[in-house]
Structure formats: C-alpha cells, structure tokens
Coordinates of C-alpha atoms and ligand atoms in Angstrom, one line a residue:
Chain A
X1 CA 103.9 144.0 99.7
X2 CA 101.2 143.3 96.9
X3 CA 99.2 140.1 97.6
X4 CA 100.3 139.0 94.3
X5 CA 103.8 139.1 95.4
X6 CA 102.6 137.0 98.7
X7 CA 101.1 134.1 96.4
X8 CA 104.5 134.2 94.5
X9 CA 106.4 134.2 97.6
X10 CA 104.6 131.4 99.3
X11 CA 105.4 129.4 96.0
X12 CA 109.0 130.0 95.2
X13 CA 110.5 130.3 98.6
X14 CA 110.4 129.3 102.3
X15 CA 108.4 132.5 103.1
X16 CA 105.4 132.3 105.6
X17 CA 104.9 136.0 106.0
X18 CA 108.4 136.4 107.0
X19 CA 111.8 135.2 106.5
X20 CA 113.9 134.2 109.7
X21 CA 117.2 134.4 107.4
X22 CA 119.0 137.2 105.9
X23 CA 117.1 138.4 102.9
X24 CA 116.0 141.1 100.1
X25 CA 112.7 141.0 98.5
X26 CA 112.4 142.6 95.0
X27 CA 109.1 143.5 93.6
X28 CA 108.4 145.4 90.6
X29 CA 111.9 146.3 89.8
X30 CA 112.6 147.7 93.0
X31 CA 113.8 146.0 96.4
X32 CA 111.0 146.7 98.9
X33 CA 112.4 144.9 102.1
X34 CA 116.0 143.9 102.9
X35 CA 117.9 142.7 106.4
X36 CA 121.3 141.2 106.5
X37 CA 122.7 139.9 109.6
X38 CA 125.2 137.2 110.9
X39 CA 127.4 136.1 108.2
X40 CA 125.6 137.4 105.2
X41 CA 125.9 141.0 103.8
X42 CA 123.4 142.2 101.1
X43 CA 124.6 145.3 99.1
X44 CA 122.6 146.6 96.5
X45 CA 123.8 147.9 93.5
X46 CA 123.4 151.3 92.0
X47 CA 119.7 152.0 90.3
X48 CA 118.3 148.7 91.6
X49 CA 120.2 146.9 89.1
X50 CA 120.8 143.9 91.4
X51 CA 122.9 142.8 94.6
X52 CA 126.0 142.1 96.0
X53 CA 125.8 139.0 98.3
X54 CA 128.5 138.2 100.8
X55 CA 129.3 135.2 102.6
X56 CA 131.7 135.5 105.4
X57 CA 134.4 132.3 105.3
X58 CA 133.9 129.8 107.4
X59 CA 130.2 130.2 107.8
X60 CA 127.8 127.5 109.0
X61 CA 124.6 126.6 107.4
X62 CA 124.0 130.4 106.3
X63 CA 121.0 130.9 104.6
X64 CA 120.0 133.8 102.3
X65 CA 116.5 134.4 100.3
X66 CA 116.6 136.8 97.5
X67 CA 113.1 136.4 95.9
X68 CA 112.1 138.6 92.8
X69 CA 108.3 138.8 92.5
X70 CA 106.7 140.9 89.2
X71 CA 103.1 141.5 89.8
X72 CA 102.2 143.2 86.2
X73 CA 102.7 143.6 82.7
X74 CA 105.0 146.2 81.0
X75 CA 108.1 145.2 83.2
X76 CA 111.0 144.2 81.3
X77 CA 114.1 144.0 84.0
X78 CA 117.6 142.4 83.8
X79 CA 118.8 142.0 87.4
X80 CA 122.6 141.2 88.2
X81 CA 123.0 139.4 91.5
X82 CA 126.7 138.5 92.5
X83 CA 127.4 135.9 95.3
X84 CA 130.7 136.3 97.0
X85 CA 131.4 132.9 99.1
X86 CA 133.8 132.9 101.4
X87 CA 136.3 129.9 102.1
X88 CA 135.0 127.2 104.1
X89 CA 131.4 128.0 104.3
X90 CA 128.4 126.1 104.1
X91 CA 125.4 128.4 102.6
X92 CA 121.8 127.8 101.0
X93 CA 120.8 130.6 98.6
X94 CA 117.1 130.9 97.7
X95 CA 116.6 132.7 94.8
X96 CA 113.1 132.0 93.0
X97 CA 111.1 134.3 91.0
X98 CA 107.5 134.7 89.9
X99 CA 105.7 136.9 87.8
X100 CA 101.7 137.4 88.2
X101 CA 100.0 139.3 84.9
X102 CA 96.9 139.7 83.5
X103 CA 97.8 140.9 79.9
X104 CA 100.4 142.0 77.7
X105 CA 104.4 141.1 78.4
X106 CA 106.5 141.0 81.3
X107 CA 110.0 139.6 81.6
X108 CA 112.5 139.2 84.3
X109 CA 116.1 138.2 83.6
X110 CA 118.1 137.2 86.8
X111 CA 122.0 137.2 86.0
X112 CA 123.6 135.6 88.6
X113 CA 127.2 135.1 89.2
X114 CA 128.6 132.6 91.9
X115 CA 132.2 133.2 93.1
X116 CA 132.5 130.1 95.6
X117 CA 135.6 130.1 97.6
X118 CA 137.8 127.0 98.4
X119 CA 136.3 124.1 100.4
X120 CA 132.6 125.6 100.4
X121 CA 129.2 124.2 100.0
X122 CA 126.4 126.3 98.4
X123 CA 122.9 125.1 97.8
X124 CA 121.4 127.2 95.4
X125 CA 117.4 126.7 95.0
X126 CA 116.0 128.2 92.0
X127 CA 112.1 128.1 91.4
X128 CA 110.2 129.7 88.9
X129 CA 106.4 130.3 88.1
X130 CA 104.2 132.3 86.3
X131 CA 100.6 133.2 87.1
X132 CA 97.7 135.0 86.4
X133 CA 95.5 135.1 83.2
X134 CA 96.1 133.0 79.8
X135 CA 96.8 135.4 77.2
X136 CA 99.8 137.4 79.2
X137 CA 102.9 136.8 78.0
X138 CA 105.6 136.0 80.8
X139 CA 109.2 135.6 80.3
X140 CA 111.8 134.2 82.3
X141 CA 115.6 134.4 81.0
X142 CA 117.7 133.3 83.9
X143 CA 121.7 133.2 83.5
X144 CA 124.0 131.7 85.8
X145 CA 127.9 132.0 85.7
X146 CA 129.3 129.8 88.4
X147 CA 133.1 129.7 89.3
X148 CA 134.2 127.2 91.8
X149 CA 137.2 127.1 93.7
X150 CA 139.4 124.5 94.4
X151 CA 137.3 121.7 96.9
X152 CA 134.1 123.5 96.6
X153 CA 130.8 122.2 95.8
X154 CA 127.5 123.9 94.5
X155 CA 124.3 121.9 94.4
X156 CA 122.0 123.6 92.1
X157 CA 118.1 122.7 92.0
X158 CA 116.3 124.3 89.4
X159 CA 112.7 124.2 88.7
X160 CA 110.3 125.8 86.5
X161 CA 106.6 124.8 87.6
X162 CA 104.3 126.2 84.7
X163 CA 103.0 129.3 83.6
X164 CA 105.8 131.0 81.8
X165 CA 105.3 131.4 78.0
X166 CA 109.0 131.5 77.5
X167 CA 112.2 131.0 79.3
X168 CA 116.0 130.8 78.1
X169 CA 118.0 129.6 80.5
X170 CA 121.8 129.6 80.2
X171 CA 124.3 128.1 82.9
X172 CA 127.7 128.4 82.6
X173 CA 130.6 126.6 85.3
X174 CA 134.0 126.5 85.8
X175 CA 135.5 123.8 87.7
X176 CA 138.7 124.2 89.5
X177 CA 140.5 121.2 91.3
X178 CA 138.4 118.9 93.4
X179 CA 135.6 120.9 92.8
X180 CA 132.0 119.5 92.0
X181 CA 128.8 120.9 90.4
X182 CA 125.6 119.0 90.7
X183 CA 122.3 120.3 88.8
X184 CA 118.7 118.8 89.2
X185 CA 116.9 120.8 86.6
X186 CA 113.0 120.1 86.4
X187 CA 111.1 122.0 83.9
X188 CA 107.3 121.9 82.8
X189 CA 105.8 123.6 79.7
X190 CA 102.3 123.5 78.4
X191 CA 100.1 125.1 75.9
X192 CA 102.3 126.9 73.5
X193 CA 104.9 127.6 75.8
X194 CA 108.4 127.5 75.0
X195 CA 111.7 126.8 77.4
X196 CA 115.4 126.3 76.1
X197 CA 118.5 125.4 78.6
X198 CA 121.8 125.9 77.5
X199 CA 124.6 124.1 79.7
X200 CA 128.2 125.4 79.5
X201 CA 130.4 123.5 81.6
X202 CA 134.2 123.6 81.9
X203 CA 136.3 121.1 83.9
X204 CA 139.4 122.9 84.1
X205 CA 140.9 121.2 87.4
X206 CA 142.0 117.9 88.0
X207 CA 139.3 115.4 89.9
X208 CA 136.4 118.2 89.1
X209 CA 133.2 116.4 88.7
X210 CA 130.0 118.0 87.4
X211 CA 126.7 116.2 87.4
X212 CA 123.9 117.6 85.4
X213 CA 120.5 115.9 85.3
X214 CA 117.4 117.9 83.6
X215 CA 114.1 116.3 83.4
X216 CA 111.6 118.0 81.6
X217 CA 107.6 117.5 80.5
X218 CA 106.3 119.2 77.3
X219 CA 102.8 118.9 77.0
X220 CA 100.2 120.2 74.7
X221 CA 101.8 122.1 72.0
X222 CA 105.0 123.1 74.1
X223 CA 108.3 123.0 73.0
X224 CA 111.4 122.5 74.9
X225 CA 115.1 122.6 73.7
X226 CA 118.0 121.2 75.5
X227 CA 121.6 121.8 74.9
X228 CA 124.7 121.1 76.8
X229 CA 128.6 121.2 76.6
X230 CA 130.8 119.5 78.8
X231 CA 134.4 120.5 78.3
X232 CA 136.9 118.1 80.1
X233 CA 140.2 120.0 80.2
X234 CA 141.8 117.9 83.0
X235 CA 141.5 114.6 85.0
X236 CA 137.8 114.9 85.4
X237 CA 134.7 113.1 85.3
X238 CA 131.4 114.7 83.8
X239 CA 127.9 113.4 83.4
X240 CA 124.8 114.9 81.8
X241 CA 121.3 113.4 81.6
X242 CA 118.3 114.9 79.7
X243 CA 115.4 112.9 80.3
X244 CA 111.9 114.2 78.8
X245 CA 108.3 113.0 78.8
X246 CA 106.3 114.5 76.2
X247 CA 102.4 114.4 76.4
X248 CA 99.9 115.7 73.5
X249 CA 102.1 117.4 70.9
X250 CA 104.9 118.3 72.9
X251 CA 108.4 118.6 71.4
X252 CA 111.5 117.9 73.1
X253 CA 115.0 118.6 71.0
X254 CA 118.1 117.3 72.7
X255 CA 121.6 118.2 71.8
X256 CA 124.3 117.3 73.9
X257 CA 128.0 117.6 73.4
X258 CA 131.0 116.3 75.2
X259 CA 134.5 117.4 74.6
X260 CA 137.1 115.5 75.9
X261 CA 140.1 117.5 75.2
X262 CA 142.3 116.1 78.3
X263 CA 142.9 112.2 77.7
X264 CA 142.0 111.6 81.1
X265 CA 138.7 113.1 81.1
X266 CA 135.8 110.6 81.3
X267 CA 132.4 112.0 80.1
X268 CA 129.2 110.4 79.9
X269 CA 125.6 111.7 78.2
X270 CA 122.4 110.2 78.7
X271 CA 119.1 111.6 77.0
X272 CA 115.9 109.7 77.0
X273 CA 112.6 111.4 75.4
X274 CA 109.2 109.6 75.2
X275 CA 105.7 109.4 76.3
X276 CA 104.7 108.1 79.4
X277 CA 105.1 104.5 79.0
X278 CA 101.6 103.0 79.1
X279 CA 102.4 100.1 81.5
X280 CA 103.2 102.6 84.1
X281 CA 99.8 104.3 83.7
X282 CA 98.3 101.0 83.5
X283 CA 99.9 100.1 87.1
X284 CA 98.5 103.1 88.6
X285 CA 95.2 102.4 87.0
X286 CA 95.1 99.2 88.5
X287 CA 95.7 100.9 91.8
X288 CA 92.4 103.0 91.5
X289 CA 93.5 105.8 89.6
X290 CA 92.0 107.3 86.7
X291 CA 94.0 107.6 83.3
X292 CA 94.4 111.7 84.1
X293 CA 95.1 111.0 87.5
X294 CA 97.7 108.2 86.5
X295 CA 99.4 110.8 84.2
X296 CA 99.5 113.8 86.7
X297 CA 100.7 111.6 89.3
X298 CA 103.7 110.4 87.0
X299 CA 104.8 113.7 85.9
X300 CA 104.5 115.0 89.5
X301 CA 106.8 112.2 90.3
X302 CA 109.3 112.6 87.5
X303 CA 109.7 116.3 88.0
X304 CA 110.1 116.0 91.8
Chain B
X1 CA 82.8 86.1 93.9
X2 CA 84.9 86.6 90.9
X3 CA 83.2 84.5 87.4
X4 CA 84.7 84.0 84.4
X5 CA 82.6 82.7 81.6
X6 CA 83.5 81.7 78.0
X7 CA 86.6 83.5 78.0
X8 CA 88.6 83.4 74.6
X9 CA 91.7 85.2 73.4
X10 CA 93.6 85.1 70.4
X11 CA 97.5 86.5 70.4
X12 CA 98.2 89.0 67.7
X13 CA 99.6 86.9 65.5
X14 CA 96.4 84.8 65.5
X15 CA 97.0 81.7 67.9
X16 CA 94.1 80.9 70.0
X17 CA 95.6 81.3 73.6
X18 CA 92.4 81.0 75.8
X19 CA 89.8 78.7 74.4
X20 CA 86.4 79.2 76.1
X21 CA 87.5 79.1 79.8
X22 CA 85.0 79.4 82.5
X23 CA 85.8 79.3 86.0
X24 CA 84.3 80.9 89.4
X25 CA 86.3 81.8 92.6
X26 CA 84.7 81.3 95.8
X27 CA 84.7 84.2 98.1
X28 CA 87.4 83.1 100.5
X29 CA 90.5 80.6 100.5
X30 CA 93.2 80.6 97.9
X31 CA 93.3 79.3 94.3
X32 CA 96.3 78.7 92.5
X33 CA 96.5 78.7 88.7
X34 CA 99.4 76.9 87.1
X35 CA 100.4 75.4 84.0
X36 CA 103.1 75.7 81.0
X37 CA 105.0 79.0 80.1
X38 CA 102.7 80.5 77.4
X39 CA 99.8 79.0 78.3
X40 CA 97.7 82.2 79.1
X41 CA 97.6 82.6 82.6
X42 CA 99.1 86.3 82.7
X43 CA 96.5 87.0 79.8
X44 CA 93.9 85.5 81.7
X45 CA 94.7 87.6 85.0
X46 CA 94.9 90.8 82.4
X47 CA 91.7 90.0 81.2
X48 CA 90.2 90.4 84.8
X49 CA 92.1 93.4 85.2
X50 CA 90.8 94.9 81.7
X51 CA 94.6 95.3 80.6
X52 CA 93.9 92.8 78.0
X53 CA 90.3 92.4 76.3
X54 CA 88.7 89.3 75.6
X55 CA 87.7 88.1 72.2
X56 CA 84.6 86.6 73.6
X57 CA 83.3 86.1 77.0
X58 CA 82.5 87.7 80.1
X59 CA 83.5 88.5 83.6
X60 CA 81.6 88.8 86.7
X61 CA 82.0 90.0 90.2
X62 CA 79.5 89.8 93.0
X63 CA 76.9 88.8 90.2
X64 CA 77.3 92.2 88.2
X65 CA 78.9 92.0 84.6
X66 CA 81.8 94.2 84.8
X67 CA 83.1 93.2 81.4
X68 CA 82.4 96.8 79.7
X69 CA 84.3 98.4 82.9
X70 CA 88.0 99.7 82.7
X71 CA 90.8 98.8 84.7
X72 CA 90.2 101.8 87.4
X73 CA 86.6 101.1 88.0
X74 CA 87.6 97.8 88.5
X75 CA 90.5 98.7 90.8
X76 CA 87.9 100.7 92.8
X77 CA 85.4 97.9 93.0
X78 CA 88.1 96.1 95.4
X79 CA 89.9 93.6 92.5
X80 CA 93.8 93.9 93.1
X81 CA 96.6 92.7 91.0
X82 CA 100.0 92.3 91.3
X83 CA 102.1 92.5 88.1
X84 CA 104.2 89.3 87.1
X85 CA 106.9 92.1 86.0
X86 CA 106.4 95.1 88.1
X87 CA 106.5 98.7 86.6
X88 CA 109.4 100.9 87.5
X89 CA 108.8 105.0 88.1
X90 CA 111.2 107.7 88.2
X91 CA 110.6 110.1 91.2
X92 CA 107.9 108.0 92.9
X93 CA 109.4 106.9 96.1
X94 CA 107.8 103.3 97.8
X95 CA 106.1 105.1 100.3
X96 CA 104.5 107.5 97.6
X97 CA 103.7 104.1 95.8
X98 CA 102.1 102.8 98.9
X99 CA 100.1 105.7 99.4
X100 CA 98.8 105.6 95.9
X101 CA 97.9 101.9 96.6
X102 CA 96.1 102.4 99.7
X103 CA 94.2 105.7 98.6
X104 CA 95.1 107.6 101.8
X105 CA 98.3 109.2 103.3
X106 CA 100.3 106.7 105.4
X107 CA 102.6 107.4 108.4
X108 CA 105.9 105.8 108.7
X109 CA 104.7 103.2 110.8
X110 CA 102.1 102.3 108.4
X111 CA 104.7 101.8 105.5
X112 CA 107.0 99.8 107.8
X113 CA 104.5 97.5 108.9
X114 CA 103.6 96.9 104.7
X115 CA 107.1 96.6 104.3
X116 CA 108.1 94.2 106.7
X117 CA 105.4 91.9 105.9
X118 CA 107.2 91.4 102.2
X119 CA 110.7 91.1 104.5
X120 CA 111.8 94.4 103.6
X121 CA 113.1 97.2 106.3
X122 CA 111.2 100.3 106.1
X123 CA 114.2 102.4 107.1
X124 CA 116.0 101.3 104.1
X125 CA 113.7 101.4 101.6
X126 CA 110.3 103.6 102.2
X127 CA 112.1 106.5 100.9
X128 CA 113.9 105.1 97.9
X129 CA 112.2 105.5 94.4
X130 CA 110.7 102.7 92.6
X131 CA 113.1 102.9 89.8
X132 CA 115.9 100.9 87.9
X133 CA 118.3 100.9 91.1
X134 CA 115.8 98.3 93.0
X135 CA 117.0 95.0 92.4
X136 CA 114.5 92.3 90.7
X137 CA 113.6 90.6 94.4
X138 CA 113.3 94.0 95.8
X139 CA 110.8 95.6 93.1
X140 CA 108.7 92.1 93.1
X141 CA 108.1 92.5 97.2
X142 CA 107.4 95.9 96.6
X143 CA 104.9 94.8 93.9
X144 CA 103.5 92.4 96.4
X145 CA 103.2 95.1 99.3
X146 CA 101.5 97.5 97.2
X147 CA 98.5 94.7 96.5
X148 CA 98.5 94.2 100.5
X149 CA 98.3 98.0 100.8
X150 CA 94.8 97.9 99.4
X151 CA 91.5 97.3 100.7
X152 CA 90.7 94.2 98.2
X153 CA 87.8 92.4 97.9
X154 CA 89.9 89.8 95.6
X155 CA 93.7 90.0 95.5
X156 CA 95.3 88.5 92.6
X157 CA 99.2 87.9 92.5
X158 CA 101.0 87.0 89.1
X159 CA 104.0 84.8 90.3
X160 CA 104.6 86.2 93.6
X161 CA 107.6 83.9 94.1
X162 CA 109.7 85.1 90.8
X163 CA 113.0 86.6 91.9
X164 CA 112.7 86.1 95.7
X165 CA 115.6 84.0 97.1
X166 CA 115.2 81.1 98.8
X167 CA 116.5 82.4 101.9
X168 CA 113.1 84.8 102.2
X169 CA 110.8 82.2 100.5
X170 CA 109.2 81.1 103.9
X171 CA 108.5 84.6 104.7
X172 CA 106.7 85.1 101.6
X173 CA 104.9 81.8 102.3
X174 CA 103.7 83.4 105.6
X175 CA 102.4 86.2 103.9
X176 CA 99.8 84.0 101.8
X177 CA 99.1 81.9 105.1
X178 CA 98.2 85.1 106.8
X179 CA 96.1 86.1 103.7
X180 CA 94.1 82.3 103.8
X181 CA 93.0 83.3 107.3
X182 CA 91.5 86.5 106.0
X183 CA 88.1 86.6 104.2
X184 CA 89.7 87.7 101.0
X185 CA 89.9 85.3 98.4
X186 CA 93.3 85.0 96.6
X187 CA 94.2 84.2 93.3
X188 CA 97.7 83.2 92.7
X189 CA 99.4 82.3 89.4
X190 CA 102.4 80.1 90.2
X191 CA 104.9 77.3 89.5
X192 CA 106.0 77.2 93.1
X193 CA 105.1 73.9 94.7
X194 CA 105.1 74.9 98.6
X195 CA 102.3 78.0 97.3
X196 CA 100.2 75.2 95.5
X197 CA 100.5 73.1 99.0
X198 CA 99.0 76.3 100.8
X199 CA 96.5 76.2 98.3
X200 CA 93.0 75.4 98.9
X201 CA 92.2 74.6 95.1
X202 CA 94.6 74.3 92.2
X203 CA 93.6 75.3 88.4
X204 CA 95.6 73.9 85.6
X205 CA 95.6 75.8 82.3
X206 CA 97.2 74.2 79.1
X207 CA 96.6 74.3 75.5
X208 CA 94.1 77.1 76.2
X209 CA 91.8 75.1 78.0
X210 CA 91.3 74.1 81.8
X211 CA 92.9 70.8 82.1
X212 CA 92.7 70.4 85.8
X213 CA 90.8 71.7 88.8
X214 CA 90.3 70.4 92.0
X215 CA 91.6 70.3 95.8
X216 CA 95.0 71.2 96.1
X217 CA 96.3 67.8 97.5
X218 CA 94.4 66.0 94.5
X219 CA 95.4 68.0 91.8
X220 CA 99.1 68.0 93.2
X221 CA 99.1 64.0 93.2
X222 CA 98.7 64.3 89.3
X223 CA 101.1 67.3 88.7
X224 CA 104.0 65.6 91.0
X225 CA 103.5 61.6 90.6
X226 CA 107.0 61.2 91.3
X227 CA 106.9 63.1 94.6
X228 CA 105.9 61.4 97.8
X229 CA 102.2 61.4 98.5
X230 CA 101.1 63.1 101.9
X231 CA 99.5 60.7 104.3
X232 CA 96.3 61.6 106.0
X233 CA 98.0 63.1 109.1
X234 CA 100.3 65.2 106.8
X235 CA 103.7 63.5 107.2
X236 CA 105.3 62.3 104.0
X237 CA 105.1 58.4 103.8
Ligands
LIG401 N1 101.0 91.2 73.2 C1 101.2 90.0 72.7 N2 101.9 89.8 71.4 C2 102.1 88.7 71.0 N3 102.1 87.6 71.7 C3 101.4 87.5 73.3 C4 101.3 88.9 73.4 N4 100.7 89.0 74.8 C5 100.6 87.2 75.0 N5 101.2 86.7 73.9 C6 101.4 85.4 74.0 O1 100.0 84.6 74.2 C7 100.8 83.6 75.5 C8 100.0 83.4 76.3 O2 101.0 84.6 77.1 P1 101.2 84.7 79.1 O3 101.8 85.5 79.2 O4 99.4 84.8 79.4 O5 101.6 83.0 79.4 P2 101.9 82.6 80.9 O6 100.8 81.3 80.9 O7 101.3 83.8 82.1 O8 103.2 82.4 80.5 P3 104.4 82.4 81.7 O9 104.3 81.3 82.6 O10 105.6 82.0 81.0 O11 104.3 83.7 82.6 C9 102.5 83.4 74.8 O12 102.5 82.5 73.9 C10 102.4 85.0 74.5 O13 103.8 85.0 73.8
LIG402 MG1 102.7 84.6 83.1

C-alpha cells in the first residue's frame, strides 16, 4: 500500500496498520487487499467495478470496512458497492474515501445500494477527505440508495472534513413499515469549494420514521447547496434539519421540501443559516481563547 | 487588585448609564454590587472584560493599565467572568467547555468534582451538549462551573443566583463561602440578600453612580430597613 493511502486510511477509517474485521481496500481503481470471514462475505464485481457485500442473517455486531483511496490525479471512477444485509442482524459498515493529489483532477463516485433485511440495524460511516497540494481538483460524488425493510434501522454518519474541491451527494431512501432512517451529515467547505447534498426520502410504511440532520460550515468563498424532499406516503414521521454556519464570503442555499401525501403523515423541517453568534465567540474569549481559536473550536464542535 | 477609574458609558440611544465610576477591589474577599434593574451593573462587568468599551475611563489590574487589552488578553491575565445570560453551543459538551475553561484536558473525576460544586451530577451531565436542551438553571450552574474551572486572579459573577431553585440555593451559597476562604477576590453582581450577607463589602449602583459603598452589614441595614437588624452575636433581635 502506498504511503498516501496509509495517510488517508488513518483519517477515514479505524485502520491502524491493519483491520481486525472483514475488509476490502481499494487503491487507485483496484482492490489491493481483501479478507472476509465470519458473517461477512465480500464478492468483487467484474472489472474492479465494485463489490457485493453480504451479511448473514442474525449476525451480531458484525463490522466491515471498505475504504477507498486515490493517490494521484487522472483517476475518474464510478464504483458500485451493494450491501445485502440479512434479517435480524446488527452490523457496522465503514466506507470512507480519500483522494490525495498534487495537480490536475481526480474523481471518485461511490454508488452504494443498501438492501437492509427485516429488523436489522445497520450503522453506516462515511468519512471523506481530500489531501495534497492546493490547485489540484479533487471531486467526490457519493450516491446512496437505501431500501429499509420492515422494522429495520439505518444510522448513517456522513462527514466531509475538507480538501474536496467539489462534491455532489445524493441520498435516496425508501422505508417500509416500522423502519427508521437516521442521518447525521456534516460538511465543511473552504476556499472556492462547492458541495451539494440532495436527499430524497420516501416514507412508504406505517410508523416509518426519518430523521435527517445536516450541519454545514461554508468558509471563505465556498458554496453549499442543500435540498431535501421527504415524502410521507403513510402514517409516518419525518424530520429534516439543515443547520449551517457561514464565515467569510461563504454561501449556503437550502431548499427543503415536504410532501405529506398521506393525511397521517407528520413532517417537519428546520433550517438555520448564519454566522457564528458573536456571543459564542465572546464567551470563549473570556475563557482565554483568541478570536480565531474560538471560531475554530465552535466549528469543530458544530461539525462533530 | 482591580481598579476602575472614571468609567463612563452611554447606551446607544445616548442615555448616560455609567457616570464617572471609580472603584477599587482589594485582593481578597467578596464584593457584591447591587442596584436597580438597568442601572448598568452588567455593563460595568462587561467593561472590565472588554466586552463593552467605556466612553471614558481606565481599567487597571495589579497596577497595570489594561484598558487597551482585549477580552482574550484579560482572560489570560486571570480575570474570569460568568455571564448573566449564559451562551449555548451546539456540539460542545459540558466536559469540553470545562476543558476550554481550565485550559487543559480534564479527567472524568475533575469534571465531576467541578459539577458537584454547582450541584450537578457528572454522570448525568458531563457529556451533554451545552445547547438549547439544558434548562435555565442547569446552564446557569454550568456557567458558574466554567468560572470555577479557571485559574483565576479575580472571579466575577453576574447574578449567579438567577434561575437557581430555592432547594439548591444553599448549595450555591456554600460555593461562595468556599471562595471567600480562598485568596482569590470575588466580585458578584446580585440582588440576593443571602449573597449580600456573606459579602465583605456591598456597592450600590444607581442612576449611573455609586450611591452606597461600605461594609456588608452597614449597607444591608440601609438597604433593608424593614428587615430585623442583626445583633453583634449574629442573632436576630
Ligand atoms: N446594546 C445596548 N443597546 C441599548 N441599550 C443597552 C445596551 N446595553 C445596555 N443597554 C441599556 O443600558 C442599561 C444598563 O444595562 P445593564 O445590563 O448594564 O443593567 P443591569 O444593571 O445589569 O440590570 P439588571 O439588574 O436588570 O441585570 C439598560 O437600560 C439597558 O437597556
Ligand atoms: Mg445585569
């Protein structure tokens, strides 16, 4: 493994020189190491196009890591990973991605589909980072399509912690009866970076529930765009929240939509965009932090 | 020693709120500043912390003119200030805030000890965020803890009693009784009689000026003429 990949892996996953769970490591468009055991089976698709990950029904506290690393420019890839989660299982999927490049353009688009069996509980972690020289263009276009069967839950934690010139993320979810989707997204952009995030959630079964919280910080001259549409097709509850801090000349556009198709759908959206409150900075200054330190600390907490 | 010399401050609408206030605070003991609502007490504390800027006057700390120093620099000199209206943060836990306040990383036990002083159980609170979900009384206690966490050379509190329920009030009093024994001077803005009683000195600010300033028992007598005066041995007559 290249040293750039090692650096990325330490940031985006729990890798500390090795994994103690089933894993598949992708580097520069190829799978370079893979091991599966226990309740997890990892089957590569043809032509390095991605993976099928199978988790056995009834698996308890299974974990699988599928980090992706790009170490130079000139790579532009769409990767198709499908997760087939058996019923009654509890599993954590760690699927971070990083691009390290010095110049030119690199792009990674992880297209993930989740088929989550009845009563299973999946935690999905996705951390994205860009590293290397300024001037290089690093693009990440994550796509997630989530199918939640009856009684199942997906806890999704997505974060973009910096260094990506552009990212366009799409998250689609379809929820059956009694299923739950929880999303916690945090996006940081700076300089002239652009990030867009788009949620489309269909609550199709009674007592289904979606809770989407997106926190973003747009610094300098960066731009972010948040769109969401929650469709309530049943007796369901949906909540989305876009909470953004802008500093410098950062811009954030938020357009949430709620479609209550069923008369018993209960949907809420909250959005708040603004500068860091002056009194927050002031409080931290009275505790001995400088203005810059106070700003950094507030942003760090906000995105944590 | 903190000295305020000729502090004058006008509200944005031009009303004179503080009019040539000169005060000095000794290097130990508790001083309570009291007075009618809107009298400028909070503004005075904010000027001490450089959150508000005086129209005229100077602030001295241990003989040094600190009028041109900013909030951060004053905080680093050991001036600590608990806000009347505490500030809330998303994503910063009580543990985090106390670490920021103390300037070092804190073990669970340290956090629990600080929270216990203000009557909160660390187990329930340490990892909670300092956000909208905390009640008024809870966040007020955390504000006090954030001052206690610091290595202070003077500790300033703005209405620490506000929002604290009467059941926990004696616990709060004991925080200040303990501070009184230490060698850090304490300055409290308060409307609370019990806090005034444990003070060494009381200052009343009214109409932009210091209208009374003296030993606690003397000022209290004038402030609360209807209350029964204390006999020398501490019993009420
Ligand atoms: N930024 C401001 N804009 C307008 N008026 C202000 C501002 N800050 C303070 N004031 C006014 O200055 C006066 C003094 O306010 P201050 O908060 O210092 O009073 P206080 O003595 O602390 O009152 P309280 O006992 O109610 O806390 C008040 O009349 C207040 O309305
Ligand atoms: Mg006040």
